[in-house]
């Protein structure tokens, strides 16, 4: 496998991994926002297997082809990027786990959570697109949006604490929703890493 073909193969594999991660995140957030009695087939094993395979191919290319300059940056960039994608896959599983724990709990709709979920998913998708298209401006918009997510995170945590203190929600709703919101904030951070 020559260097150019190897890099093309890595980028195609990484896109497959990114697609799987986005699908898992969408399913996990759907479970949280619109819990229904149905299967949510989040499969992090696919993501983990792709990470190991891509990592192995990167190391093979680095050792056998000895890329220089821009090609070396591409291969090392893919190595960094798949690490963030793998963590995003883990967070999708975590969000789903806590969402399913809420199925027998009274739900409290919160427009702010809907907004932060939508914003965070757009950050993930745009960060991947910015890498593929080498679009600096799109990458910068992802980085800029992280401040908005951080503000929304702080506001949501305060809101959940207030609801809990006023006994307007169950303790399980407060705990699991706090955990989901924390994972949303972490997902946004990984999108920023990809954009950077």
XYZ file of C-alpha atoms in Angstrom, residues 45-190:
146
model
C -18.110 -1.943 19.803
C -18.086 -0.878 16.132
C -16.471 2.438 17.120
C -13.874 0.735 19.350
C -12.984 -1.814 16.647
C -12.584 0.925 14.044
C -10.361 2.917 16.397
C -8.052 -0.080 16.903
C -7.942 -0.835 13.177
C -7.238 2.792 12.169
C -4.614 3.120 14.908
C -2.881 -0.013 13.593
C -2.955 1.272 10.002
C -1.560 4.654 11.094
C 1.336 2.984 12.896
C 1.956 0.734 9.880
C 2.110 3.766 7.564
C 4.383 5.683 9.917
C 6.808 2.762 10.161
C 6.825 1.543 6.563
C 6.249 4.692 4.485
C 8.016 7.230 6.740
C 5.848 10.188 5.699
C 7.233 13.725 5.790
C 5.703 17.187 6.451
C 2.037 17.427 5.379
C 1.562 13.644 5.078
C 2.984 13.145 8.560
C 0.626 15.827 9.898
C -2.320 14.064 8.230
C -1.503 10.685 9.749
C -0.795 12.113 13.216
C -3.958 14.257 12.928
C -6.028 11.150 12.193
C -4.500 9.438 15.247
C -5.564 12.356 17.467
C -8.975 12.645 15.855
C -9.936 8.976 16.312
C -9.106 9.273 20.006
C -11.744 12.005 20.361
C -14.204 10.035 18.216
C -13.734 7.018 20.501
C -14.491 9.140 23.582
C -17.600 10.508 21.848
C -18.704 6.913 21.280
C -18.240 6.198 24.994
C -20.287 9.267 25.908
C -23.130 8.141 23.614
C -23.298 4.893 25.603
C -23.238 6.827 28.889
C -26.047 9.179 27.811
C -28.146 6.194 26.720
C -27.523 4.376 30.014
C -28.695 7.317 32.123
C -31.580 8.058 29.756
C -32.918 4.527 30.169
C -32.743 4.895 33.952
C -35.220 7.779 33.586
C -37.867 5.714 31.789
C -39.977 5.214 34.929
C -39.366 8.732 36.214
C -41.604 11.717 35.614
C -40.057 13.708 32.770
C -39.758 17.476 32.868
C -39.469 19.066 29.447
C -36.790 21.697 29.220
C -36.381 23.751 26.069
C -32.838 24.647 27.116
C -31.786 20.983 27.073
C -33.330 20.557 23.607
C -31.309 23.563 22.428
C -28.004 22.434 23.942
C -28.414 18.923 22.481
C -29.066 20.358 19.014
C -26.142 22.784 19.338
C -23.742 20.097 20.555
C -24.673 17.642 17.784
C -24.137 20.398 15.218
C -20.687 21.033 16.735
C -19.731 17.363 16.361
C -20.921 17.195 12.745
C -19.316 20.515 11.810
C -16.013 19.628 13.471
C -15.755 16.462 11.362
C -16.776 18.345 8.216
C -14.227 21.095 8.928
C -11.481 18.470 9.117
C -12.515 16.738 5.901
C -12.875 19.985 3.949
C -9.916 21.651 5.673
C -12.331 24.505 6.399
C -10.676 26.825 8.930
C -13.716 29.121 9.256
C -16.088 26.239 10.019
C -13.614 24.878 12.575
C -13.481 28.301 14.233
C -17.298 28.460 14.513
C -17.218 25.112 16.356
C -14.622 26.460 18.803
C -16.654 29.653 19.309
C -19.873 27.713 20.012
C -18.233 25.955 22.968
C -18.585 29.110 25.083
C -22.356 29.023 24.470
C -22.525 25.358 25.522
C -20.533 26.132 28.690
C -22.950 28.935 29.603
C -25.964 26.725 28.939
C -24.387 23.935 31.017
C -23.979 26.236 34.034
C -27.526 27.552 33.648
C -28.999 24.040 33.367
C -27.148 22.790 36.442
C -28.491 25.741 38.453
C -31.997 25.063 37.148
C -31.825 21.350 38.088
C -30.559 22.199 41.593
C -33.385 24.691 42.057
C -36.004 22.188 40.879
C -34.602 19.596 43.257
C -34.454 22.018 46.213
C -38.062 23.051 45.578
C -39.043 19.365 45.249
C -40.406 19.943 41.744
C -38.639 16.830 40.489
C -37.529 13.490 41.864
C -33.981 12.994 43.094
C -33.368 10.380 40.379
C -34.457 12.851 37.677
C -32.098 15.484 39.121
C -29.126 13.100 39.368
C -29.450 11.435 35.951
C -30.264 14.655 34.139
C -27.237 16.327 35.737
C -25.077 13.456 34.458
C -26.553 13.701 30.931
C -25.943 17.464 30.878
C -22.342 16.905 32.016
C -21.808 14.461 29.140
C -23.269 17.011 26.714
C -20.642 19.510 27.889
C -17.882 16.902 27.431
C -19.138 16.020 23.942
C -18.851 19.689 22.977
C -15.260 19.692 24.303
C -14.348 16.733 22.071
